[in-house]
Amino acid sequence: MRLFIGLTPPSAVRNAIADERDRLHVSLGGKPTTTANLHLTLVFIGEATVQTMQRLCHLLSRIDMPRFDIGLDRAGDFKRGAIVWLGCSAVPGELATLAETLRQALTDAGIPFDALAFAPHVTLLRKGQPVAETLASTIHWPVDSLVLYASESTPDGVRYRPLFHRPLK
Ligand code: 2AM
């Protein structure tokens, strides 16, 4: 299975992100992320065995971090529009610390992951146009849990299935 650890927006936040996705889709084109799949990746692990999945659940259950808020306030892109995303103009310290804590825990456990620099974003569109804009209003996202996801291919496209939730304090 293909695994990653991420954040799931609460439904009101998910709907606000979906509204921005729909607005940007009109001007930028591309293939929209389905509303159910909207998320923020903290660490991408990739192909893993059931045993590694179980170790990840155990590892997550021992992560002891506080809740925090993310303010999504800008739209941008990677690779000239290949990925169009929402992100934050200033990454909250707690978010960076959380990603770093997870990476350190995985390193200590000997579980390999994609070590690319952490660039927190919610993917809205793929194969769109470049964009750089500040949102008219910031989307406030209260983060209260971590999620271990499986990325699965289905006849209807990719689906990110939550496997395990770890509440924050
Ligand atoms: P993306 O949204 O920018 O494509 C599941 O694939 C999630 O993990 C996606 O959010 C994807 O980011 C992210 N991810 C991070 N590193 C990845 C990698 N090396 N391969 C595939 N997905 C990756």
mmCIF file of C-alpha atoms and ligand atoms in Angstrom:
data_model
loop_
_atom_site.group_PDB
_atom_site.id
_atom_site.type_symbol
_atom_site.label_atom_id
_atom_site.label_comp_id
_atom_site.label_asym_id
_atom_site.label_seq_id
_atom_site.Cartn_x
_atom_site.Cartn_y
_atom_site.Cartn_z
ATOM 1 C CA MET A 1 0.000 0.000 0.000
ATOM 2 C CA ARG A 2 0.992 3.631 -0.601
ATOM 3 C CA LEU A 3 0.982 5.602 2.634
ATOM 4 C CA PHE A 4 1.313 9.186 3.787
ATOM 5 C CA ILE A 5 0.618 11.190 6.944
ATOM 6 C CA GLY A 6 -1.488 14.302 6.551
ATOM 7 C CA LEU A 7 -4.156 16.636 7.846
ATOM 8 C CA THR A 8 -7.857 16.380 6.991
ATOM 9 C CA PRO A 9 -9.783 19.665 6.966
ATOM 10 C CA PRO A 10 -12.984 19.800 9.026
ATOM 11 C CA SER A 11 -16.020 19.902 6.744
ATOM 12 C CA ALA A 12 -16.597 23.688 6.853
ATOM 13 C CA VAL A 13 -12.928 24.257 5.979
ATOM 14 C CA ARG A 14 -13.095 21.582 3.292
ATOM 15 C CA ASN A 15 -16.064 23.380 1.725
ATOM 16 C CA ALA A 16 -14.256 26.728 1.816
ATOM 17 C CA ILE A 17 -11.214 25.134 0.130
ATOM 18 C CA ALA A 18 -13.510 23.506 -2.455
ATOM 19 C CA ASP A 19 -15.024 26.944 -3.227
ATOM 20 C CA GLU A 20 -11.534 28.342 -3.934
ATOM 21 C CA ARG A 21 -10.767 25.266 -6.061
ATOM 22 C CA ASP A 22 -13.907 25.834 -8.128
ATOM 23 C CA ARG A 23 -13.177 29.551 -8.527
ATOM 24 C CA LEU A 24 -9.584 28.898 -9.650
ATOM 25 C CA HIS A 25 -10.631 26.031 -11.909
ATOM 26 C CA VAL A 26 -12.669 28.460 -14.005
ATOM 27 C CA SER A 27 -9.628 30.639 -14.748
ATOM 28 C CA LEU A 28 -6.801 28.067 -14.624
ATOM 29 C CA GLY A 29 -8.370 24.875 -16.010
ATOM 30 C CA GLY A 30 -6.754 21.556 -15.065
ATOM 31 C CA LYS A 31 -8.108 18.536 -13.243
ATOM 32 C CA PRO A 32 -9.672 19.364 -9.868
ATOM 33 C CA THR A 33 -8.948 17.363 -6.701
ATOM 34 C CA THR A 34 -12.222 15.771 -5.588
ATOM 35 C CA THR A 35 -13.623 17.415 -2.467
ATOM 36 C CA ALA A 36 -13.235 14.210 -0.429
ATOM 37 C CA ASN A 37 -9.520 14.085 -1.298
ATOM 38 C CA LEU A 38 -8.624 17.639 -0.182
ATOM 39 C CA HIS A 39 -5.864 17.339 2.456
ATOM 40 C CA LEU A 40 -2.427 18.599 3.461
ATOM 41 C CA THR A 41 0.479 16.118 3.322
ATOM 42 C CA LEU A 42 2.955 16.197 6.227
ATOM 43 C CA VAL A 43 5.141 13.236 5.236
ATOM 44 C CA PHE A 44 4.944 11.012 2.165
ATOM 45 C CA ILE A 45 6.040 7.434 2.898
ATOM 46 C CA GLY A 46 5.092 5.653 -0.328
ATOM 47 C CA GLU A 47 4.944 1.871 -0.810
ATOM 48 C CA ALA A 48 4.837 0.104 2.560
ATOM 49 C CA THR A 49 4.003 -3.304 4.030
ATOM 50 C CA VAL A 50 1.166 -4.026 6.472
ATOM 51 C CA GLN A 51 3.810 -4.359 9.168
ATOM 52 C CA THR A 52 5.126 -0.855 8.437
ATOM 53 C CA MET A 53 1.543 0.437 8.496
ATOM 54 C CA GLN A 54 1.099 -1.063 11.969
ATOM 55 C CA ARG A 55 4.366 0.476 13.135
ATOM 56 C CA LEU A 56 3.212 3.845 11.789
ATOM 57 C CA CYS A 57 -0.047 3.620 13.781
ATOM 58 C CA HIS A 58 1.965 2.857 16.896
ATOM 59 C CA LEU A 59 4.372 5.695 16.197
ATOM 60 C CA LEU A 60 1.515 8.156 15.593
ATOM 61 C CA SER A 61 -0.245 7.124 18.788
ATOM 62 C CA ARG A 62 2.849 8.303 20.690
ATOM 63 C CA ILE A 63 3.043 11.734 19.027
ATOM 64 C CA ASP A 64 2.141 14.252 21.705
ATOM 65 C CA MET A 65 1.676 17.666 20.103
ATOM 66 C CA PRO A 66 -0.672 20.613 20.707
ATOM 67 C CA ARG A 67 -3.534 21.731 18.479
ATOM 68 C CA PHE A 68 -2.924 24.761 16.294
ATOM 69 C CA ASP A 69 -4.468 26.830 13.490
ATOM 70 C CA ILE A 70 -3.431 27.147 9.857
ATOM 71 C CA GLY A 71 -4.392 30.254 7.877
ATOM 72 C CA LEU A 72 -4.675 29.403 4.185
ATOM 73 C CA ASP A 73 -4.260 32.788 2.497
ATOM 74 C CA ARG A 74 -2.574 32.275 -0.861
ATOM 75 C CA ALA A 75 -2.859 30.325 -4.078
ATOM 76 C CA GLY A 76 0.275 29.253 -5.914
ATOM 77 C CA ASP A 77 1.666 26.505 -8.101
ATOM 78 C CA PHE A 78 4.545 24.080 -8.564
ATOM 79 C CA LYS A 79 6.108 23.280 -11.929
ATOM 80 C CA ARG A 80 4.381 25.963 -13.980
ATOM 81 C CA GLY A 81 0.857 24.973 -13.029
ATOM 82 C CA ALA A 82 1.375 21.183 -12.881
ATOM 83 C CA ILE A 83 0.135 21.482 -9.293
ATOM 84 C CA VAL A 84 -2.040 24.416 -8.231
ATOM 85 C CA TRP A 85 -2.410 24.737 -4.453
ATOM 86 C CA LEU A 86 -3.565 26.719 -1.453
ATOM 87 C CA GLY A 87 -0.968 27.483 1.176
ATOM 88 C CA CYS A 88 0.028 30.059 3.758
ATOM 89 C CA SER A 89 2.217 33.139 3.320
ATOM 90 C CA ALA A 90 3.762 32.406 6.733
ATOM 91 C CA VAL A 91 3.995 28.728 7.710
ATOM 92 C CA PRO A 92 2.868 28.394 11.372
ATOM 93 C CA GLY A 93 5.736 27.321 13.628
ATOM 94 C CA GLU A 94 3.599 24.488 15.043
ATOM 95 C CA LEU A 95 3.042 23.067 11.553
ATOM 96 C CA ALA A 96 6.745 23.076 10.727
ATOM 97 C CA THR A 97 7.530 21.546 14.140
ATOM 98 C CA LEU A 98 4.905 18.836 13.639
ATOM 99 C CA ALA A 99 6.317 17.849 10.229
ATOM 100 C CA GLU A 100 9.857 17.849 11.643
ATOM 101 C CA THR A 101 8.802 15.773 14.675
ATOM 102 C CA LEU A 102 7.194 13.178 12.401
ATOM 103 C CA ARG A 103 10.224 13.020 10.134
ATOM 104 C CA GLN A 104 12.516 12.564 13.128
ATOM 105 C CA ALA A 105 10.272 9.800 14.535
ATOM 106 C CA LEU A 106 10.298 8.002 11.163
ATOM 107 C CA THR A 107 14.064 8.382 10.897
ATOM 108 C CA ASP A 108 14.504 6.989 14.432
ATOM 109 C CA ALA A 109 12.241 4.057 13.525
ATOM 110 C CA GLY A 110 14.151 3.390 10.283
ATOM 111 C CA ILE A 111 11.047 3.960 8.134
ATOM 112 C CA PRO A 112 11.972 5.602 4.807
ATOM 113 C CA PHE A 113 10.058 8.657 3.550
ATOM 114 C CA ASP A 114 10.282 11.345 0.878
ATOM 115 C CA ALA A 115 12.792 13.795 2.402
ATOM 116 C CA LEU A 116 11.992 16.664 0.016
ATOM 117 C CA ALA A 117 11.828 19.985 1.924
ATOM 118 C CA PHE A 118 8.435 20.478 3.610
ATOM 119 C CA ALA A 119 6.298 22.854 1.503
ATOM 120 C CA PRO A 120 2.826 22.673 3.084
ATOM 121 C CA HIS A 121 0.044 22.937 0.514
ATOM 122 C CA VAL A 122 -3.414 21.634 -0.366
ATOM 123 C CA THR A 123 -3.470 20.500 -3.997
ATOM 124 C CA LEU A 124 -6.507 21.963 -5.798
ATOM 125 C CA LEU A 125 -5.804 21.278 -9.478
ATOM 126 C CA ARG A 126 -3.376 19.297 -11.583
ATOM 127 C CA LYS A 127 -2.179 20.403 -15.019
ATOM 128 C CA GLY A 128 -3.588 23.911 -14.640
ATOM 129 C CA GLN A 129 -1.960 27.319 -15.231
ATOM 130 C CA PRO A 130 0.534 29.170 -13.010
ATOM 131 C CA VAL A 131 -1.003 31.401 -10.341
ATOM 132 C CA ALA A 132 0.202 33.627 -7.502
ATOM 133 C CA GLU A 133 -2.478 35.420 -5.570
ATOM 134 C CA THR A 134 -3.536 36.392 -2.081
ATOM 135 C CA LEU A 135 -7.021 35.153 -1.197
ATOM 136 C CA ALA A 136 -9.736 37.741 -0.556
ATOM 137 C CA SER A 137 -10.205 36.172 2.872
ATOM 138 C CA THR A 138 -8.039 33.768 4.864
ATOM 139 C CA ILE A 139 -9.423 30.260 5.441
ATOM 140 C CA HIS A 140 -8.881 29.424 9.131
ATOM 141 C CA TRP A 141 -8.216 25.730 9.674
ATOM 142 C CA PRO A 142 -8.200 24.442 13.271
ATOM 143 C CA VAL A 143 -5.966 21.348 13.275
ATOM 144 C CA ASP A 144 -6.897 18.793 15.924
ATOM 145 C CA SER A 145 -5.637 15.450 14.585
ATOM 146 C CA LEU A 146 -3.123 13.681 12.369
ATOM 147 C CA VAL A 147 -4.212 11.091 9.839
ATOM 148 C CA LEU A 148 -2.420 8.113 8.317
ATOM 149 C CA TYR A 149 -3.764 7.776 4.758
ATOM 150 C CA ALA A 150 -3.587 5.080 2.108
ATOM 151 C CA SER A 151 -3.512 6.376 -1.459
ATOM 152 C CA GLU A 152 -5.560 3.906 -3.507
ATOM 153 C CA SER A 153 -6.264 3.630 -7.224
ATOM 154 C CA THR A 154 -9.926 3.014 -7.988
ATOM 155 C CA PRO A 155 -11.846 2.920 -11.288
ATOM 156 C CA ASP A 156 -13.047 6.443 -10.388
ATOM 157 C CA GLY A 157 -9.502 7.738 -9.817
ATOM 158 C CA VAL A 158 -7.220 8.021 -6.813
ATOM 159 C CA ARG A 159 -8.775 7.921 -3.359
ATOM 160 C CA TYR A 160 -7.088 8.901 -0.107
ATOM 161 C CA ARG A 161 -8.457 6.571 2.564
ATOM 162 C CA PRO A 162 -7.928 7.498 6.229
ATOM 163 C CA LEU A 163 -6.544 4.479 8.128
ATOM 164 C CA PHE A 164 -5.743 5.923 11.543
ATOM 165 C CA HIS A 165 -6.439 9.185 13.413
ATOM 166 C CA ARG A 166 -4.210 10.584 16.159
ATOM 167 C CA PRO A 167 -5.877 13.450 18.089
ATOM 168 C CA LEU A 168 -3.723 16.416 19.115
ATOM 169 C CA LYS A 169 -3.914 17.722 22.705
HETATM 170 P P1 2AM B 1 0.690 16.656 -4.098
HETATM 171 O O1 2AM B 1 -0.710 16.882 -3.601
HETATM 172 O O2 2AM B 1 1.506 17.885 -4.146
HETATM 173 O O3 2AM B 1 0.723 15.858 -5.354
HETATM 174 C C1 2AM B 1 -0.565 11.567 -1.963
HETATM 175 O O4 2AM B 1 0.108 11.272 -3.129
HETATM 176 C C2 2AM B 1 -0.150 12.890 -1.397
HETATM 177 O O5 2AM B 1 1.240 12.860 -1.048
HETATM 178 C C3 2AM B 1 -0.326 14.076 -2.308
HETATM 179 O O6 2AM B 1 -0.774 15.150 -1.494
HETATM 180 C C4 2AM B 1 1.062 14.369 -2.814
HETATM 181 O O7 2AM B 1 1.373 15.710 -3.010
HETATM 182 C C5 2AM B 1 1.901 13.956 -1.645
HETATM 183 N N1 2AM B 1 3.272 13.610 -1.995
HETATM 184 C C6 2AM B 1 4.382 14.137 -1.440
HETATM 185 N N2 2AM B 1 5.469 13.567 -1.933
HETATM 186 C C7 2AM B 1 5.061 12.668 -2.856
HETATM 187 C C8 2AM B 1 5.734 11.766 -3.718
HETATM 188 N N3 2AM B 1 7.067 11.638 -3.728
HETATM 189 N N4 2AM B 1 4.981 11.019 -4.548
HETATM 190 C C9 2AM B 1 3.628 11.129 -4.557
HETATM 191 N N5 2AM B 1 2.942 11.941 -3.745
HETATM 192 C C10 2AM B 1 3.647 12.710 -2.905
#
